[in-house]
Amino acid sequence: MKSPIEYLKSLMRTERAWRWFLVAVFTLPIVLVLPHARSLIVRNAVTTAQILDLNAPISGSVTTLDVIPGSVAVADRAVVSLFNEKEDSSRVARLEAMKAYSETEVSRLIQQLEMVTSVAEARRAEMYAYTEAVNLDVARQLQTTRDRSVALQSALREAESNLERVTRLHEDGLLSRADYEAADAAYQAAQADFSGNKLEISRLQQQQEEIRKSVFQVNVPDGALLTRQSVQELDLEVLRIEQALGESRGRLAATTAELVSAEQAYSKASSADMLLPPGRVVWNVYTAPGAWVNEGSPLLSFVDCSRLMLDIAVDDATLELIEPGMKVNVRLFGSFEYREGTVTLVRGSSALRSDQRVYAAEVENRGHRKGRVLASIEAPDLAGLPGESCGIGRTAYAEFEDINLFEMIFLPLFR
């Protein structure tokens, strides 16, 4: 039996056999590495987007469902409305009754205050008329007393002059003692009249000041005193009503604030209008009009077509060559156009089991050693096709620009 060396020597003697041997030597390693290199350069990929759920914030019946799969959300337009007729509204009803009673009480007190104020103003006007009349009478008396003061002062000077004359004549013996005493008595009477008149002027001036302060003497008519008492009582009643009105308004404000809070809480607990961000595409609908849903239950799912991604299946052995930020050339299956993507996330195959995020499409038949590389791609032409779910689910090929030929072919041989 020939040894391998003898076979090799026999082949080298034949030129054609030698050529086939050289071809085999150079071709066999490439054939062995090619499947692995091809798995690195061309990836099994699919366009996808993250799916988000719209959950029910309350329990209730679906009153409005204005979307279907493929619908595009519009700004300020509710996609789902819920209403819970079982929610207790007794607190709102009680506060509404309390508010109505407080409003009635405030209205009644305002009317009462207006009426009492009107009566008080009438009594005050009447009191002013009495005051003016009494003040005018006192002013007349004061003027008369002042006029008499001039005459009494003249009479006092005359009596004083007469007393001086009679005194001299009496001392000269020309008049009797009786004449002197008569002159002195006349002087004393004139002085008393003048002093009394001065006192009367002071009294009338003081009375004027008292009238100005609404203080009346006992000789003032009873009508003025009764009117003053009525004005004082009405002023006290106005103060009492104003205090009661302030307290009632405070209760009304507190009840109104509590009612607004209760209505907001009731509205939040009994009804809900849910919106989606503008431009989001409805992926699936899990409920129907009239259906009862529990709080937290998913109502529908949606995707953001403006943020398409590429799910690329990558062997765990080559994941270390890929880093976030690396550029990816993407070609959709059936298209000759290349698009540029950027790696955003790298996950090993074991990590996919704990990945809680849900994607609209994933690579089919992903092997047990195939990790995940997510790359974002710019595809405005696909995002504008909501009826086709904006291109989600289309298979694609991906090439990583930053991996050179040496890394693609020879590094796998040493791992």
XYZ file of C-alpha atoms in Angstrom:
415
model
C 0.000 0.000 0.000
C 1.383 3.426 -1.015
C 1.936 6.140 1.549
C 0.516 9.703 1.122
C 3.992 10.928 0.203
C 4.268 8.419 -2.597
C 0.805 9.513 -3.877
C 1.978 13.136 -3.770
C 5.143 12.273 -5.747
C 3.100 10.439 -8.358
C 0.786 13.435 -8.761
C 3.695 15.807 -9.203
C 4.934 13.722 -12.158
C 1.620 14.486 -13.992
C 1.150 18.183 -14.931
C -2.644 18.030 -15.101
C -2.939 16.308 -11.746
C -0.543 18.837 -10.275
C -2.751 21.708 -11.437
C -5.873 20.170 -9.899
C -3.965 19.681 -6.673
C -3.023 23.396 -6.521
C -6.598 24.443 -7.276
C -7.848 22.220 -4.471
C -5.260 23.613 -2.014
C -6.323 27.205 -2.593
C -10.056 26.580 -3.031
C -10.761 24.308 -0.084
C -10.051 26.886 2.685
C -12.193 29.459 0.902
C -15.041 26.986 0.577
C -14.746 26.156 4.280
C -14.741 29.833 5.383
C -17.236 31.132 2.799
C -20.411 30.102 4.688
C -19.186 31.815 7.828
C -18.012 34.896 5.933
C -21.293 35.120 4.074
C -23.170 34.934 7.368
C -21.142 37.953 8.536
C -21.475 40.057 5.399
C -25.097 39.335 4.469
C -27.568 39.117 7.326
C -31.031 37.770 7.610
C -32.812 41.030 8.473
C -36.326 42.491 8.587
C -37.692 46.015 8.939
C -39.519 46.559 12.218
C -40.631 49.106 14.816
C -41.310 48.903 18.513
C -44.948 48.196 19.404
C -46.496 50.198 22.233
C -49.817 49.455 23.902
C -52.534 51.934 24.763
C -53.982 50.684 28.055
C -57.297 51.573 29.652
C -56.795 54.129 32.468
C -60.155 53.183 34.020
C -62.666 50.379 33.918
C -65.703 51.017 31.751
C -67.530 50.499 28.490
C -66.053 51.480 25.148
C -68.303 54.280 23.886
C -66.164 55.354 20.925
C -63.630 53.448 18.850
C -62.589 55.617 15.937
C -59.668 53.643 14.514
C -58.872 50.437 12.669
C -55.508 48.746 12.041
C -53.537 51.003 9.703
C -55.219 54.237 10.862
C -52.999 57.263 11.418
C -53.523 59.240 14.643
C -54.583 62.882 14.264
C -53.812 65.634 16.771
C -56.526 66.406 19.371
C -58.713 63.539 18.199
C -59.643 60.766 20.637
C -59.142 57.266 19.316
C -60.937 55.499 22.193
C -63.474 56.812 24.726
C -64.528 54.980 27.887
C -67.380 55.557 30.333
C -68.053 53.817 33.636
C -71.705 54.206 34.613
C -71.038 52.274 37.828
C -68.929 55.051 39.314
C -70.537 56.582 42.434
C -71.667 60.179 41.814
C -73.379 60.784 45.185
C -70.602 63.079 46.427
C -70.964 65.291 43.365
C -74.754 65.403 43.813
C -74.416 66.280 47.519
C -71.963 69.086 46.782
C -74.190 70.410 43.993
C -77.091 70.609 46.476
C -74.871 72.365 49.023
C -73.686 74.816 46.384
C -77.281 75.570 45.315
C -78.272 76.194 48.952
C -75.238 78.451 49.504
C -76.045 80.420 46.351
C -79.627 80.894 47.562
C -78.391 81.996 50.971
C -75.947 84.465 49.461
C -78.663 85.861 47.191
C -81.036 86.219 50.156
C -78.437 87.999 52.273
C -77.571 90.342 49.395
C -81.250 91.297 49.026
C -81.571 91.722 52.779
C -78.439 93.867 52.892
C -79.716 96.050 50.062
C -83.054 96.511 51.807
C -81.567 97.328 55.222
C -79.012 99.650 53.607
C -81.816 101.438 51.773
C -83.810 101.894 54.998
C -80.690 103.041 56.837
C -80.005 105.601 54.125
C -83.574 106.897 54.399
C -83.273 107.120 58.189
C -79.905 108.804 57.830
C -81.407 111.349 55.432
C -84.211 111.931 57.940
C -81.642 112.296 60.694
C -79.751 114.795 58.569
C -82.947 116.829 58.141
C -83.526 116.810 61.914
C -79.930 117.779 62.520
C -80.095 120.616 60.047
C -83.337 121.907 61.620
C -81.951 121.759 65.163
C -78.656 123.229 64.025
C -80.498 126.086 62.291
C -82.566 126.790 65.412
C -79.473 126.829 67.600
C -77.705 129.057 65.084
C -80.603 131.520 65.247
C -80.549 131.529 69.029
C -76.795 132.062 68.996
C -77.117 134.977 66.601
C -79.835 136.556 68.766
C -77.725 136.071 71.875
C -74.714 137.616 70.201
C -76.852 140.563 69.081
C -78.102 141.022 72.694
C -74.473 140.864 73.850
C -73.769 144.214 72.144
C -76.726 145.882 73.825
C -75.930 144.372 77.212
C -72.296 145.440 76.898
C -73.463 149.042 76.198
C -75.869 148.893 79.144
C -73.036 147.592 81.350
C -70.759 150.464 80.363
C -73.581 152.954 80.958
C -74.345 151.466 84.401
C -70.657 151.511 85.250
C -70.345 155.190 84.216
C -73.477 156.083 86.142
C -72.134 154.284 89.223
C -68.873 156.238 89.055
C -70.792 159.544 88.748
C -73.173 158.748 91.612
C -70.220 157.639 93.756
C -68.476 160.981 93.320
C -71.645 162.953 94.021
C -72.363 160.806 97.091
C -68.850 161.395 98.387
C -69.355 165.149 97.823
C -72.614 164.952 99.786
C -74.738 165.889 96.881
C -76.596 162.576 96.700
C -77.993 160.390 99.370
C -76.994 156.889 100.326
C -80.091 155.505 98.629
C -79.131 157.043 95.297
C -75.692 155.370 95.528
C -77.192 151.970 96.308
C -79.679 152.267 93.423
C -76.866 153.078 90.977
C -74.792 150.158 92.325
C -77.732 147.775 92.000
C -78.268 148.869 88.412
C -74.581 148.217 87.669
C -74.678 144.773 89.265
C -77.814 143.902 87.263
C -76.221 145.044 84.000
C -73.079 143.019 84.760
C -75.152 139.966 85.618
C -77.116 140.279 82.366
C -73.878 140.579 80.338
C -72.260 137.577 82.056
C -75.404 135.518 81.611
C -75.468 136.378 77.934
C -71.831 135.254 77.571
C -72.670 131.968 79.249
C -75.630 131.530 76.893
C -73.347 132.092 73.899
C -70.923 129.445 75.219
C -73.785 127.006 75.805
C -75.169 127.495 72.314
C -71.711 127.059 70.760
C -71.216 123.863 72.722
C -74.644 122.680 71.603
C -73.646 123.340 67.998
C -70.525 121.210 68.462
C -72.590 118.449 70.030
C -75.065 118.575 67.162
C -72.162 118.283 64.733
C -71.208 115.089 66.598
C -74.862 113.913 66.564
C -75.242 114.466 70.293
C -78.520 116.134 71.174
C -79.715 117.947 74.288
C -82.846 116.919 76.109
C -84.860 119.718 74.574
C -84.428 118.210 71.082
C -87.680 116.721 69.619
C -88.303 113.031 70.265
C -88.429 112.341 66.525
C -84.764 113.211 66.153
C -83.763 110.969 69.055
C -85.828 108.053 67.726
C -84.426 108.555 64.242
C -80.868 108.571 65.599
C -81.546 105.366 67.526
C -83.046 103.775 64.408
C -79.996 104.739 62.330
C -77.675 103.216 64.919
C -79.688 99.985 65.042
C -79.793 99.787 61.243
C -76.030 100.337 61.022
C -75.511 97.445 63.443
C -77.877 95.309 61.359
C -75.906 96.164 58.205
C -72.688 95.053 59.919
C -74.331 91.805 61.050
C -75.677 91.050 57.565
C -72.321 91.884 55.953
C -70.593 89.484 58.332
C -73.158 86.768 57.614
C -72.817 87.456 53.880
C -69.029 87.120 54.081
C -69.313 83.813 55.911
C -71.890 82.568 53.425
C -69.709 83.587 50.493
C -66.787 81.782 52.102
C -68.864 78.612 52.432
C -69.997 78.986 48.824
C -66.393 79.388 47.604
C -65.263 76.357 49.611
C -68.198 74.275 48.368
C -67.582 75.371 44.774
C -63.892 74.440 44.982
C -64.746 71.073 46.530
C -67.393 70.497 43.867
C -64.929 71.272 41.057
C -62.443 68.842 42.583
C -65.145 66.186 43.013
C -66.363 66.681 39.428
C -62.821 66.356 38.113
C -62.268 63.219 40.188
C -65.606 61.778 39.051
C -64.914 62.659 35.417
C -61.454 61.118 35.655
C -62.834 57.971 37.278
C -65.936 57.619 35.108
C -64.822 58.727 31.650
C -61.654 58.901 29.612
C -60.770 60.086 26.123
C -57.493 58.597 24.924
C -55.347 60.129 22.217
C -52.295 58.943 20.348
C -49.367 61.150 19.370
C -49.969 62.582 15.894
C -48.645 60.393 13.081
C -48.635 57.124 15.027
C -50.050 54.144 13.104
C -52.510 51.757 14.748
C -51.069 48.244 14.562
C -53.826 46.191 16.164
C -57.140 46.737 17.973
C -58.078 44.510 20.914
C -61.577 45.769 21.777
C -64.864 46.812 20.188
C -67.564 49.461 20.800
C -69.768 48.528 23.746
C -67.245 46.108 25.230
C -66.384 46.320 28.937
C -62.685 46.683 29.698
C -60.856 46.606 33.010
C -58.352 49.173 34.135
C -54.932 48.453 32.655
C -56.264 46.253 29.850
C -54.691 46.888 26.415
C -57.086 48.598 24.019
C -54.870 48.802 20.954
C -51.237 48.774 19.903
C -49.465 51.302 17.708
C -46.112 51.919 16.050
C -44.089 54.974 15.103
C -43.456 54.690 11.365
C -41.105 57.672 11.454
C -38.636 55.589 13.522
C -38.193 52.385 11.536
C -35.555 49.879 12.622
C -33.872 46.852 11.160
C -33.787 43.609 13.144
C -30.646 41.754 12.037
C -29.834 38.192 13.104
C -26.122 37.960 13.963
C -24.136 34.949 15.135
C -22.907 35.263 18.728
C -19.325 34.608 17.572
C -19.256 37.820 15.528
C -21.176 40.172 17.824
C -17.953 41.568 19.280
C -17.161 43.069 15.872
C -20.327 45.171 15.977
C -20.726 48.277 18.124
C -23.488 50.902 18.478
C -22.951 53.722 16.026
C -21.548 51.452 13.306
C -22.915 52.152 9.821
C -24.959 49.518 7.996
C -25.778 49.322 4.289
C -29.311 48.009 3.911
C -30.991 46.634 0.811
C -34.625 45.622 1.027
C -35.512 42.354 -0.612
C -36.810 43.064 -4.129
C -35.106 46.456 -4.306
C -31.730 47.470 -5.776
C -31.547 50.651 -3.689
C -29.157 50.767 -0.717
C -30.118 52.638 2.418
C -27.904 53.682 5.273
C -28.587 52.578 8.824
C -26.925 53.041 12.208
C -26.523 50.325 14.831
C -28.387 51.303 18.004
C -28.443 48.092 20.030
C -26.531 44.784 20.214
C -27.949 41.781 22.075
C -26.662 38.239 22.408
C -28.958 35.289 21.770
C -29.417 34.496 25.495
C -30.318 38.110 26.293
C -33.275 37.974 23.892
C -35.167 35.759 26.314
C -35.331 38.563 28.889
C -35.964 41.396 26.402
C -39.367 42.838 27.353
C -39.724 45.072 24.332
C -42.113 43.915 21.638
C -41.434 44.516 17.961
C -43.902 44.536 15.111
C -41.768 42.087 13.091
C -38.791 39.873 13.912
C -36.426 37.675 11.965
C -38.007 34.290 11.294
C -36.178 31.042 12.075
C -33.625 32.815 14.247
C -31.124 30.159 15.366
C -30.413 29.464 19.009
C -27.002 31.137 18.614
C -28.258 34.126 16.666
C -28.180 37.419 18.544
C -29.934 40.641 17.607
C -28.569 43.835 16.158
C -31.019 46.738 15.892
C -30.221 49.493 13.444
C -32.208 52.646 12.783
C -32.819 53.482 9.139
C -34.077 56.562 7.373
C -37.023 55.546 5.219
C -39.416 58.503 4.775
C -40.825 56.888 1.644
C -41.943 53.884 3.714
C -43.199 56.010 6.601
C -45.625 57.677 4.211
C -47.407 54.396 3.453
C -49.607 53.758 6.518
C -51.925 51.501 4.553
C -49.047 49.060 4.105
C -48.002 49.444 7.762
C -45.155 51.687 6.524
C -43.007 48.851 5.211
C -42.777 46.913 8.486
C -41.975 43.235 7.939
C -39.984 43.520 4.705
C -36.918 41.274 4.630
C -33.577 42.892 3.902
C -29.832 42.328 3.579
C -27.329 44.235 5.697
C -23.596 44.880 5.309
C -21.499 46.433 8.075
C -19.157 49.038 6.629
C -16.588 49.057 9.453
C -15.725 45.332 9.204
C -12.774 44.700 6.808
C -11.966 41.649 4.681
C -9.412 40.286 7.181
C -11.962 40.374 10.003
C -14.653 38.862 7.812
C -12.692 35.879 6.552
C -9.662 35.086 8.683
C -10.614 36.091 12.230
C -13.393 33.452 12.429
C -10.721 30.770 11.855
C -9.003 31.703 15.126
C -12.124 31.923 17.316
